[in-house]
């Protein structure tokens, strides 16, 4: 680069330059700044790029792994054969690639398709550079819309906000405003109203009072309230939004979901059971003999409800006997040759249920046999499950949409048992299913409160129940990590600042815990943090732990991941059968295909470049993402800087994820704040308003 007539020199440029790859020449526009530590830098405001024109640059560009089907070996072969004409040949005469030794018709077609895709993606990345859209979101846009992505953005930017998870209204609005769409345009107001509903659903709500909704929408749209109210009323007339009792607003789709749930509960309650005659007293006595001890009264009540009532719920915290009940129930049903279905929301929860009862449990998606090609479940309202008794574990994690799909597929004659912990965090998706079902009085509910012998010896179980009771007393904290006692299940390690907290967590995860317990720090230790940002947040901890636990030599050339990295899936990918919250490990990569292979449990998934935006490092994950899981050792940063998220049920959920050991690292004041804050955000749902709209034979 030249500056003020000087000859070219090496300099530092900072800024966003998405889609740039090795070998390209950049024309940067911006200004020079003086950094107090790093000196003179060029601050990039915009850029354009040209492909390399010399043989060396072309070789580096193709050999970077960017183009599917071309790694370093084939890059060298192609450039050796075509020289500086390489790019023109691939663009306009791709059939000639077959002249290169080792390249057949299929590989030539693959290279041409990948080349065209990369050009379309590159064009879109440069188009979006001024809108603060991350590369990961750009890749997601391209995955959904393909080569039409740029055209769709230009013609209907609000469509992107509606259809692409992660691209908000404000980003789409910025594009629209640059295209001259006025702030009071009908399309903009409608998009803002619908996006407000989407945001409410992301916060867990399925409904919202009208006044609160209008205030929220106005904050987003920043226009006259009467303009928003007019369009809201129009959407109500067009039946895109429904008004339910007490002037609650819902999208018509969410209304249909909640009404369907109520109808299914009514249907199941009002039909006859298909179970053979079971003498409950004899069956429970047999199960107690099989387990080798007498059950408590509340456990017997839970078993009796499950065997005699079509709809029942068991809720309780750790150590209260849920495992014993489920094991006994499955044994009784199996002895009677009753067809049982066991399911849970996540793979880890299903695996845990399998280990608990000795019978295979499946995720709800596998249980209902989701077909990624059709986007539908094989088992549904028209083709119901051939099962007589269905047990659903970790019900607090199930959102409204998935609940509807599950209840659709349950036949009239089947018993349905929900199992969950009412004190845990509710589902990530919209709804509050377990709490709403309990409040409906349509289910026979057993509350397990007694801690049994095994739990009485667990410091983790004792701590969990202390948290729920609101007791702020905690095991005395320690500052010296060398004082950790292997005999104890729980330790509170004091750290005054985020920097000290981060440093101690790194020491724990990389040195002390592997040494004390002879464990694998990647597989057996899980950091659960309340927030993403900050020195003791998820992002910073992941970066620090990746550096400490993996080798720089194992870096994958085209992304920030390394071989051996622990990762988490961020979105459902039905085609690859991997789901939001699944944990995996990066196993290997294919430089020729530009793909990464991740091992989820025992299965391997091949991820291309667009898929990489759907995974993240998982040495540290959010407490919400940990629901339904257990980890041998859990480490929890807890600081007053996390005040936004310091809630009792959040801390309770984090602590109960630890199977063997739990370490809290942070400020005792933050612990006290979390315990005292019982007012987690109340979820507003419409489910309770629908029960009375359907005649029901009885309430319990």
PDB file of C-alpha atoms in Angstrom, residues 302-570:
ATOM      1  CA  UNK A 302     -46.460 -41.399  42.405  1.00  0.00           C
ATOM      2  CA  UNK A 303     -46.425 -45.026  41.256  1.00  0.00           C
ATOM      3  CA  UNK A 304     -50.111 -45.457  42.025  1.00  0.00           C
ATOM      4  CA  UNK A 305     -51.035 -42.319  40.041  1.00  0.00           C
ATOM      5  CA  UNK A 306     -48.905 -43.407  37.074  1.00  0.00           C
ATOM      6  CA  UNK A 307     -50.477 -46.884  36.957  1.00  0.00           C
ATOM      7  CA  UNK A 308     -54.104 -45.844  37.470  1.00  0.00           C
ATOM      8  CA  UNK A 309     -54.418 -42.341  35.969  1.00  0.00           C
ATOM      9  CA  UNK A 310     -54.034 -41.453  32.306  1.00  0.00           C
ATOM     10  CA  UNK A 311     -52.240 -38.157  33.025  1.00  0.00           C
ATOM     11  CA  UNK A 312     -49.762 -37.670  35.860  1.00  0.00           C
ATOM     12  CA  UNK A 313     -46.743 -35.572  36.800  1.00  0.00           C
ATOM     13  CA  UNK A 314     -43.823 -36.248  39.135  1.00  0.00           C
ATOM     14  CA  UNK A 315     -41.766 -33.241  40.200  1.00  0.00           C
ATOM     15  CA  UNK A 316     -38.900 -33.008  42.660  1.00  0.00           C
ATOM     16  CA  UNK A 317     -35.316 -31.953  43.126  1.00  0.00           C
ATOM     17  CA  UNK A 318     -32.134 -34.054  43.238  1.00  0.00           C
ATOM     18  CA  UNK A 319     -32.023 -36.934  45.721  1.00  0.00           C
ATOM     19  CA  UNK A 320     -35.816 -37.096  46.129  1.00  0.00           C
ATOM     20  CA  UNK A 321     -36.299 -40.483  44.526  1.00  0.00           C
ATOM     21  CA  UNK A 322     -37.343 -39.803  40.917  1.00  0.00           C
ATOM     22  CA  UNK A 323     -34.855 -42.412  39.697  1.00  0.00           C
ATOM     23  CA  UNK A 324     -36.259 -45.081  42.029  1.00  0.00           C
ATOM     24  CA  UNK A 325     -39.828 -44.392  40.886  1.00  0.00           C
ATOM     25  CA  UNK A 326     -38.976 -44.540  37.193  1.00  0.00           C
ATOM     26  CA  UNK A 327     -36.952 -47.723  37.565  1.00  0.00           C
ATOM     27  CA  UNK A 328     -39.774 -49.387  39.520  1.00  0.00           C
ATOM     28  CA  UNK A 329     -42.446 -48.177  37.096  1.00  0.00           C
ATOM     29  CA  UNK A 330     -40.618 -49.424  34.017  1.00  0.00           C
ATOM     30  CA  UNK A 331     -40.005 -52.790  35.721  1.00  0.00           C
ATOM     31  CA  UNK A 332     -43.745 -53.174  36.513  1.00  0.00           C
ATOM     32  CA  UNK A 333     -44.820 -52.177  32.996  1.00  0.00           C
ATOM     33  CA  UNK A 334     -42.235 -54.439  31.374  1.00  0.00           C
ATOM     34  CA  UNK A 335     -43.360 -57.398  33.500  1.00  0.00           C
ATOM     35  CA  UNK A 336     -46.875 -56.827  32.134  1.00  0.00           C
ATOM     36  CA  UNK A 337     -45.559 -56.650  28.524  1.00  0.00           C
ATOM     37  CA  UNK A 338     -46.871 -53.105  28.151  1.00  0.00           C
ATOM     38  CA  UNK A 339     -45.419 -51.123  25.243  1.00  0.00           C
ATOM     39  CA  UNK A 340     -43.385 -48.318  26.823  1.00  0.00           C
ATOM     40  CA  UNK A 341     -41.979 -45.189  25.208  1.00  0.00           C
ATOM     41  CA  UNK A 342     -39.235 -43.266  26.987  1.00  0.00           C
ATOM     42  CA  UNK A 343     -38.243 -39.822  25.760  1.00  0.00           C
ATOM     43  CA  UNK A 344     -36.490 -36.591  26.800  1.00  0.00           C
ATOM     44  CA  UNK A 345     -35.793 -33.266  25.065  1.00  0.00           C
ATOM     45  CA  UNK A 346     -32.020 -33.674  24.544  1.00  0.00           C
ATOM     46  CA  UNK A 347     -29.608 -36.458  23.710  1.00  0.00           C
ATOM     47  CA  UNK A 348     -27.840 -36.145  27.042  1.00  0.00           C
ATOM     48  CA  UNK A 349     -31.129 -36.261  28.966  1.00  0.00           C
ATOM     49  CA  UNK A 350     -32.251 -39.304  26.955  1.00  0.00           C
ATOM     50  CA  UNK A 351     -28.952 -41.062  27.629  1.00  0.00           C
ATOM     51  CA  UNK A 352     -29.281 -40.346  31.348  1.00  0.00           C
ATOM     52  CA  UNK A 353     -32.843 -41.749  31.341  1.00  0.00           C
ATOM     53  CA  UNK A 354     -31.617 -44.882  29.554  1.00  0.00           C
ATOM     54  CA  UNK A 355     -28.956 -45.421  32.212  1.00  0.00           C
ATOM     55  CA  UNK A 356     -31.537 -44.825  34.953  1.00  0.00           C
ATOM     56  CA  UNK A 357     -34.136 -47.397  33.905  1.00  0.00           C
ATOM     57  CA  UNK A 358     -32.171 -49.828  31.738  1.00  0.00           C
ATOM     58  CA  UNK A 359     -34.478 -49.351  28.730  1.00  0.00           C
ATOM     59  CA  UNK A 360     -33.584 -47.253  25.682  1.00  0.00           C
ATOM     60  CA  UNK A 361     -34.849 -43.674  25.762  1.00  0.00           C
ATOM     61  CA  UNK A 362     -34.799 -41.388  22.729  1.00  0.00           C
ATOM     62  CA  UNK A 363     -34.879 -37.672  22.150  1.00  0.00           C
ATOM     63  CA  UNK A 364     -38.344 -36.408  21.266  1.00  0.00           C
ATOM     64  CA  UNK A 365     -37.215 -35.814  17.676  1.00  0.00           C
ATOM     65  CA  UNK A 366     -35.973 -39.392  17.356  1.00  0.00           C
ATOM     66  CA  UNK A 367     -38.976 -40.714  19.243  1.00  0.00           C
ATOM     67  CA  UNK A 368     -41.353 -39.059  16.777  1.00  0.00           C
ATOM     68  CA  UNK A 369     -38.984 -39.791  13.842  1.00  0.00           C
ATOM     69  CA  UNK A 370     -38.398 -36.363  12.375  1.00  0.00           C
ATOM     70  CA  UNK A 371     -37.925 -36.380   8.591  1.00  0.00           C
ATOM     71  CA  UNK A 372     -35.539 -33.567   7.558  1.00  0.00           C
ATOM     72  CA  UNK A 373     -36.600 -33.802   3.902  1.00  0.00           C
ATOM     73  CA  UNK A 374     -40.253 -33.069   4.644  1.00  0.00           C
ATOM     74  CA  UNK A 375     -39.740 -31.092   7.849  1.00  0.00           C
ATOM     75  CA  UNK A 376     -42.408 -33.265   9.474  1.00  0.00           C
ATOM     76  CA  UNK A 377     -42.584 -35.948  12.139  1.00  0.00           C
ATOM     77  CA  UNK A 378     -43.414 -39.494  10.989  1.00  0.00           C
ATOM     78  CA  UNK A 379     -45.580 -39.968  14.077  1.00  0.00           C
ATOM     79  CA  UNK A 380     -48.279 -37.309  14.244  1.00  0.00           C
ATOM     80  CA  UNK A 381     -52.007 -36.825  14.720  1.00  0.00           C
ATOM     81  CA  UNK A 382     -52.837 -39.048  11.741  1.00  0.00           C
ATOM     82  CA  UNK A 383     -50.160 -41.664  12.469  1.00  0.00           C
ATOM     83  CA  UNK A 384     -49.870 -42.005  16.234  1.00  0.00           C
ATOM     84  CA  UNK A 385     -47.297 -43.900  18.264  1.00  0.00           C
ATOM     85  CA  UNK A 386     -47.905 -47.646  18.747  1.00  0.00           C
ATOM     86  CA  UNK A 387     -47.271 -47.277  22.487  1.00  0.00           C
ATOM     87  CA  UNK A 388     -49.387 -47.747  25.610  1.00  0.00           C
ATOM     88  CA  UNK A 389     -47.371 -45.801  28.199  1.00  0.00           C
ATOM     89  CA  UNK A 390     -45.192 -42.757  27.564  1.00  0.00           C
ATOM     90  CA  UNK A 391     -42.684 -41.338  30.060  1.00  0.00           C
ATOM     91  CA  UNK A 392     -41.267 -37.870  29.324  1.00  0.00           C
ATOM     92  CA  UNK A 393     -38.269 -36.850  31.441  1.00  0.00           C
ATOM     93  CA  UNK A 394     -36.877 -33.322  31.964  1.00  0.00           C
ATOM     94  CA  UNK A 395     -40.259 -31.836  31.060  1.00  0.00           C
ATOM     95  CA  UNK A 396     -39.243 -28.372  32.282  1.00  0.00           C
ATOM     96  CA  UNK A 397     -37.057 -28.139  29.157  1.00  0.00           C
ATOM     97  CA  UNK A 398     -39.864 -28.732  26.653  1.00  0.00           C
ATOM     98  CA  UNK A 399     -41.279 -25.673  24.929  1.00  0.00           C
ATOM     99  CA  UNK A 400     -44.769 -25.125  23.554  1.00  0.00           C
ATOM    100  CA  UNK A 401     -44.060 -26.064  19.932  1.00  0.00           C
ATOM    101  CA  UNK A 402     -42.367 -29.357  20.744  1.00  0.00           C
ATOM    102  CA  UNK A 403     -45.066 -30.211  23.287  1.00  0.00           C
ATOM    103  CA  UNK A 404     -47.709 -29.939  20.587  1.00  0.00           C
ATOM    104  CA  UNK A 405     -45.804 -32.287  18.281  1.00  0.00           C
ATOM    105  CA  UNK A 406     -45.450 -34.796  21.119  1.00  0.00           C
ATOM    106  CA  UNK A 407     -49.087 -34.722  22.211  1.00  0.00           C
ATOM    107  CA  UNK A 408     -50.245 -34.921  18.590  1.00  0.00           C
ATOM    108  CA  UNK A 409     -48.658 -38.361  18.356  1.00  0.00           C
ATOM    109  CA  UNK A 410     -49.963 -39.870  21.612  1.00  0.00           C
ATOM    110  CA  UNK A 411     -52.859 -42.302  21.037  1.00  0.00           C
ATOM    111  CA  UNK A 412     -56.128 -41.957  22.972  1.00  0.00           C
ATOM    112  CA  UNK A 413     -55.570 -45.065  25.098  1.00  0.00           C
ATOM    113  CA  UNK A 414     -52.030 -44.255  26.283  1.00  0.00           C
ATOM    114  CA  UNK A 415     -50.923 -43.142  29.739  1.00  0.00           C
ATOM    115  CA  UNK A 416     -48.713 -40.046  29.835  1.00  0.00           C
ATOM    116  CA  UNK A 417     -46.279 -39.334  32.670  1.00  0.00           C
ATOM    117  CA  UNK A 418     -44.313 -36.082  32.794  1.00  0.00           C
ATOM    118  CA  UNK A 419     -41.235 -36.003  35.041  1.00  0.00           C
ATOM    119  CA  UNK A 420     -39.306 -32.839  35.858  1.00  0.00           C
ATOM    120  CA  UNK A 421     -38.007 -30.375  38.397  1.00  0.00           C
ATOM    121  CA  UNK A 422     -40.316 -27.390  38.787  1.00  0.00           C
ATOM    122  CA  UNK A 423     -37.524 -25.369  40.432  1.00  0.00           C
ATOM    123  CA  UNK A 424     -35.223 -25.544  37.402  1.00  0.00           C
ATOM    124  CA  UNK A 425     -35.075 -22.951  34.679  1.00  0.00           C
ATOM    125  CA  UNK A 426     -37.966 -23.182  32.216  1.00  0.00           C
ATOM    126  CA  UNK A 427     -37.428 -24.124  28.576  1.00  0.00           C
ATOM    127  CA  UNK A 428     -35.202 -22.100  26.269  1.00  0.00           C
ATOM    128  CA  UNK A 429     -38.104 -21.864  23.820  1.00  0.00           C
ATOM    129  CA  UNK A 430     -41.415 -20.124  24.466  1.00  0.00           C
ATOM    130  CA  UNK A 431     -43.778 -21.501  27.097  1.00  0.00           C
ATOM    131  CA  UNK A 432     -43.770 -22.783  30.653  1.00  0.00           C
ATOM    132  CA  UNK A 433     -45.189 -26.234  30.020  1.00  0.00           C
ATOM    133  CA  UNK A 434     -44.411 -28.097  33.247  1.00  0.00           C
ATOM    134  CA  UNK A 435     -45.580 -25.242  35.505  1.00  0.00           C
ATOM    135  CA  UNK A 436     -48.671 -24.574  33.377  1.00  0.00           C
ATOM    136  CA  UNK A 437     -49.666 -28.246  33.296  1.00  0.00           C
ATOM    137  CA  UNK A 438     -49.293 -28.504  37.074  1.00  0.00           C
ATOM    138  CA  UNK A 439     -51.359 -25.322  37.557  1.00  0.00           C
ATOM    139  CA  UNK A 440     -54.078 -26.582  35.191  1.00  0.00           C
ATOM    140  CA  UNK A 441     -55.283 -29.199  37.716  1.00  0.00           C
ATOM    141  CA  UNK A 442     -55.792 -31.609  34.809  1.00  0.00           C
ATOM    142  CA  UNK A 443     -52.926 -33.866  35.960  1.00  0.00           C
ATOM    143  CA  UNK A 444     -52.422 -35.954  39.093  1.00  0.00           C
ATOM    144  CA  UNK A 445     -49.283 -34.395  40.558  1.00  0.00           C
ATOM    145  CA  UNK A 446     -46.808 -35.855  43.051  1.00  0.00           C
ATOM    146  CA  UNK A 447     -44.380 -33.434  44.704  1.00  0.00           C
ATOM    147  CA  UNK A 448     -41.257 -35.242  45.928  1.00  0.00           C
ATOM    148  CA  UNK A 449     -39.745 -33.389  48.885  1.00  0.00           C
ATOM    149  CA  UNK A 450     -38.024 -35.993  51.043  1.00  0.00           C
ATOM    150  CA  UNK A 451     -34.273 -36.418  50.491  1.00  0.00           C
ATOM    151  CA  UNK A 452     -33.347 -40.103  50.605  1.00  0.00           C
ATOM    152  CA  UNK A 453     -30.328 -41.847  52.009  1.00  0.00           C
ATOM    153  CA  UNK A 454     -28.059 -41.496  48.973  1.00  0.00           C
ATOM    154  CA  UNK A 455     -28.840 -37.792  48.636  1.00  0.00           C
ATOM    155  CA  UNK A 456     -28.293 -37.154  52.346  1.00  0.00           C
ATOM    156  CA  UNK A 457     -24.601 -37.938  51.892  1.00  0.00           C
ATOM    157  CA  UNK A 458     -24.194 -35.639  48.887  1.00  0.00           C
ATOM    158  CA  UNK A 459     -23.048 -32.088  49.550  1.00  0.00           C
ATOM    159  CA  UNK A 460     -24.366 -31.155  46.084  1.00  0.00           C
ATOM    160  CA  UNK A 461     -27.878 -32.393  46.906  1.00  0.00           C
ATOM    161  CA  UNK A 462     -27.803 -30.658  50.266  1.00  0.00           C
ATOM    162  CA  UNK A 463     -26.605 -27.420  48.677  1.00  0.00           C
ATOM    163  CA  UNK A 464     -29.326 -27.570  45.989  1.00  0.00           C
ATOM    164  CA  UNK A 465     -32.076 -27.849  48.585  1.00  0.00           C
ATOM    165  CA  UNK A 466     -30.466 -25.096  50.641  1.00  0.00           C
ATOM    166  CA  UNK A 467     -30.615 -22.826  47.581  1.00  0.00           C
ATOM    167  CA  UNK A 468     -34.293 -23.599  46.948  1.00  0.00           C
ATOM    168  CA  UNK A 469     -35.122 -22.819  50.581  1.00  0.00           C
ATOM    169  CA  UNK A 470     -33.473 -19.410  50.182  1.00  0.00           C
ATOM    170  CA  UNK A 471     -30.764 -20.076  52.771  1.00  0.00           C
ATOM    171  CA  UNK A 472     -27.782 -17.834  52.007  1.00  0.00           C
ATOM    172  CA  UNK A 473     -25.431 -19.760  54.275  1.00  0.00           C
ATOM    173  CA  UNK A 474     -22.668 -21.339  52.207  1.00  0.00           C
ATOM    174  CA  UNK A 475     -19.715 -23.586  52.964  1.00  0.00           C
ATOM    175  CA  UNK A 476     -16.879 -21.226  54.007  1.00  0.00           C
ATOM    176  CA  UNK A 477     -14.949 -20.013  51.011  1.00  0.00           C
ATOM    177  CA  UNK A 478     -11.259 -20.625  50.415  1.00  0.00           C
ATOM    178  CA  UNK A 479      -8.780 -18.483  48.543  1.00  0.00           C
ATOM    179  CA  UNK A 480      -5.938 -20.986  48.192  1.00  0.00           C
ATOM    180  CA  UNK A 481      -6.581 -23.620  45.520  1.00  0.00           C
ATOM    181  CA  UNK A 482      -4.135 -25.972  47.237  1.00  0.00           C
ATOM    182  CA  UNK A 483      -6.690 -26.377  50.048  1.00  0.00           C
ATOM    183  CA  UNK A 484      -9.152 -28.250  47.827  1.00  0.00           C
ATOM    184  CA  UNK A 485     -10.118 -31.519  49.500  1.00  0.00           C
ATOM    185  CA  UNK A 486     -10.840 -34.465  47.149  1.00  0.00           C
ATOM    186  CA  UNK A 487     -13.263 -35.885  49.753  1.00  0.00           C
ATOM    187  CA  UNK A 488     -15.666 -32.946  49.489  1.00  0.00           C
ATOM    188  CA  UNK A 489     -18.302 -32.667  46.754  1.00  0.00           C
ATOM    189  CA  UNK A 490     -18.557 -28.882  46.877  1.00  0.00           C
ATOM    190  CA  UNK A 491     -16.059 -26.034  47.184  1.00  0.00           C
ATOM    191  CA  UNK A 492     -16.522 -22.271  47.157  1.00  0.00           C
ATOM    192  CA  UNK A 493     -13.334 -20.581  45.930  1.00  0.00           C
ATOM    193  CA  UNK A 494     -13.200 -16.847  46.582  1.00  0.00           C
ATOM    194  CA  UNK A 495     -12.245 -14.477  43.772  1.00  0.00           C
ATOM    195  CA  UNK A 496     -12.694 -10.717  44.071  1.00  0.00           C
ATOM    196  CA  UNK A 497     -12.390  -9.708  40.404  1.00  0.00           C
ATOM    197  CA  UNK A 498     -13.270 -11.168  37.002  1.00  0.00           C
ATOM    198  CA  UNK A 499      -9.559 -11.460  36.229  1.00  0.00           C
ATOM    199  CA  UNK A 500      -8.871 -13.468  39.405  1.00  0.00           C
ATOM    200  CA  UNK A 501     -11.963 -15.596  38.788  1.00  0.00           C
ATOM    201  CA  UNK A 502     -10.845 -16.358  35.229  1.00  0.00           C
ATOM    202  CA  UNK A 503      -7.302 -17.178  36.344  1.00  0.00           C
ATOM    203  CA  UNK A 504      -8.475 -19.584  39.052  1.00  0.00           C
ATOM    204  CA  UNK A 505     -10.904 -21.322  36.692  1.00  0.00           C
ATOM    205  CA  UNK A 506      -8.083 -21.859  34.215  1.00  0.00           C
ATOM    206  CA  UNK A 507      -5.894 -23.345  36.958  1.00  0.00           C
ATOM    207  CA  UNK A 508      -8.733 -25.597  38.112  1.00  0.00           C
ATOM    208  CA  UNK A 509      -9.636 -26.893  34.667  1.00  0.00           C
ATOM    209  CA  UNK A 510      -6.176 -27.375  33.253  1.00  0.00           C
ATOM    210  CA  UNK A 511      -3.994 -28.371  36.222  1.00  0.00           C
ATOM    211  CA  UNK A 512      -5.618 -29.054  39.580  1.00  0.00           C
ATOM    212  CA  UNK A 513      -8.726 -31.066  38.700  1.00  0.00           C
ATOM    213  CA  UNK A 514      -6.953 -33.422  36.257  1.00  0.00           C
ATOM    214  CA  UNK A 515      -4.276 -33.956  38.905  1.00  0.00           C
ATOM    215  CA  UNK A 516      -6.646 -34.469  41.856  1.00  0.00           C
ATOM    216  CA  UNK A 517      -9.244 -36.677  40.180  1.00  0.00           C
ATOM    217  CA  UNK A 518      -7.317 -38.241  37.274  1.00  0.00           C
ATOM    218  CA  UNK A 519      -9.873 -37.006  34.773  1.00  0.00           C
ATOM    219  CA  UNK A 520      -9.909 -35.672  31.212  1.00  0.00           C
ATOM    220  CA  UNK A 521     -10.292 -31.876  31.505  1.00  0.00           C
ATOM    221  CA  UNK A 522     -12.106 -31.606  28.165  1.00  0.00           C
ATOM    222  CA  UNK A 523     -14.632 -34.424  28.632  1.00  0.00           C
ATOM    223  CA  UNK A 524     -15.148 -34.451  32.386  1.00  0.00           C
ATOM    224  CA  UNK A 525     -15.133 -30.761  33.386  1.00  0.00           C
ATOM    225  CA  UNK A 526     -17.815 -28.284  32.333  1.00  0.00           C
ATOM    226  CA  UNK A 527     -17.737 -24.565  33.068  1.00  0.00           C
ATOM    227  CA  UNK A 528     -21.242 -23.073  33.395  1.00  0.00           C
ATOM    228  CA  UNK A 529     -21.332 -19.283  33.273  1.00  0.00           C
ATOM    229  CA  UNK A 530     -24.238 -16.835  33.664  1.00  0.00           C
ATOM    230  CA  UNK A 531     -23.134 -14.395  30.933  1.00  0.00           C
ATOM    231  CA  UNK A 532     -21.255 -14.355  27.628  1.00  0.00           C
ATOM    232  CA  UNK A 533     -19.446 -11.064  28.093  1.00  0.00           C
ATOM    233  CA  UNK A 534     -16.664 -10.044  30.479  1.00  0.00           C
ATOM    234  CA  UNK A 535     -13.349 -11.527  31.564  1.00  0.00           C
ATOM    235  CA  UNK A 536     -15.149 -14.300  33.420  1.00  0.00           C
ATOM    236  CA  UNK A 537     -17.808 -14.698  30.737  1.00  0.00           C
ATOM    237  CA  UNK A 538     -18.374 -17.598  28.372  1.00  0.00           C
ATOM    238  CA  UNK A 539     -16.520 -16.096  25.391  1.00  0.00           C
ATOM    239  CA  UNK A 540     -13.347 -15.127  27.271  1.00  0.00           C
ATOM    240  CA  UNK A 541     -13.214 -18.401  29.216  1.00  0.00           C
ATOM    241  CA  UNK A 542     -13.596 -20.428  26.037  1.00  0.00           C
ATOM    242  CA  UNK A 543     -10.743 -18.577  24.394  1.00  0.00           C
ATOM    243  CA  UNK A 544      -8.529 -19.028  27.435  1.00  0.00           C
ATOM    244  CA  UNK A 545      -9.328 -22.734  27.872  1.00  0.00           C
ATOM    245  CA  UNK A 546      -8.911 -23.467  24.169  1.00  0.00           C
ATOM    246  CA  UNK A 547      -5.425 -21.957  24.310  1.00  0.00           C
ATOM    247  CA  UNK A 548      -4.556 -23.989  27.397  1.00  0.00           C
ATOM    248  CA  UNK A 549      -6.068 -27.359  26.425  1.00  0.00           C
ATOM    249  CA  UNK A 550      -5.308 -27.623  22.683  1.00  0.00           C
ATOM    250  CA  UNK A 551      -2.241 -27.211  20.462  1.00  0.00           C
ATOM    251  CA  UNK A 552      -1.840 -24.252  18.054  1.00  0.00           C
ATOM    252  CA  UNK A 553      -0.431 -26.733  15.512  1.00  0.00           C
ATOM    253  CA  UNK A 554      -3.889 -28.345  15.348  1.00  0.00           C
ATOM    254  CA  UNK A 555      -5.560 -25.170  14.077  1.00  0.00           C
ATOM    255  CA  UNK A 556      -8.023 -25.730  11.224  1.00  0.00           C
ATOM    256  CA  UNK A 557      -6.882 -23.330   8.452  1.00  0.00           C
ATOM    257  CA  UNK A 558     -10.223 -21.745   7.561  1.00  0.00           C
ATOM    258  CA  UNK A 559     -11.781 -21.213  11.003  1.00  0.00           C
ATOM    259  CA  UNK A 560     -10.915 -20.520  14.649  1.00  0.00           C
ATOM    260  CA  UNK A 561     -11.462 -24.127  15.771  1.00  0.00           C
ATOM    261  CA  UNK A 562      -8.750 -26.670  16.511  1.00  0.00           C
ATOM    262  CA  UNK A 563      -8.629 -30.447  16.475  1.00  0.00           C
ATOM    263  CA  UNK A 564      -9.813 -31.735  19.849  1.00  0.00           C
ATOM    264  CA  UNK A 565     -11.930 -28.660  20.591  1.00  0.00           C
ATOM    265  CA  UNK A 566     -15.040 -29.188  22.672  1.00  0.00           C
ATOM    266  CA  UNK A 567     -17.986 -27.603  20.835  1.00  0.00           C
ATOM    267  CA  UNK A 568     -21.720 -27.080  21.236  1.00  0.00           C
ATOM    268  CA  UNK A 569     -24.387 -27.087  18.523  1.00  0.00           C
ATOM    269  CA  UNK A 570     -26.335 -23.819  18.624  1.00  0.00           C
TER     270      UNK A 570
END
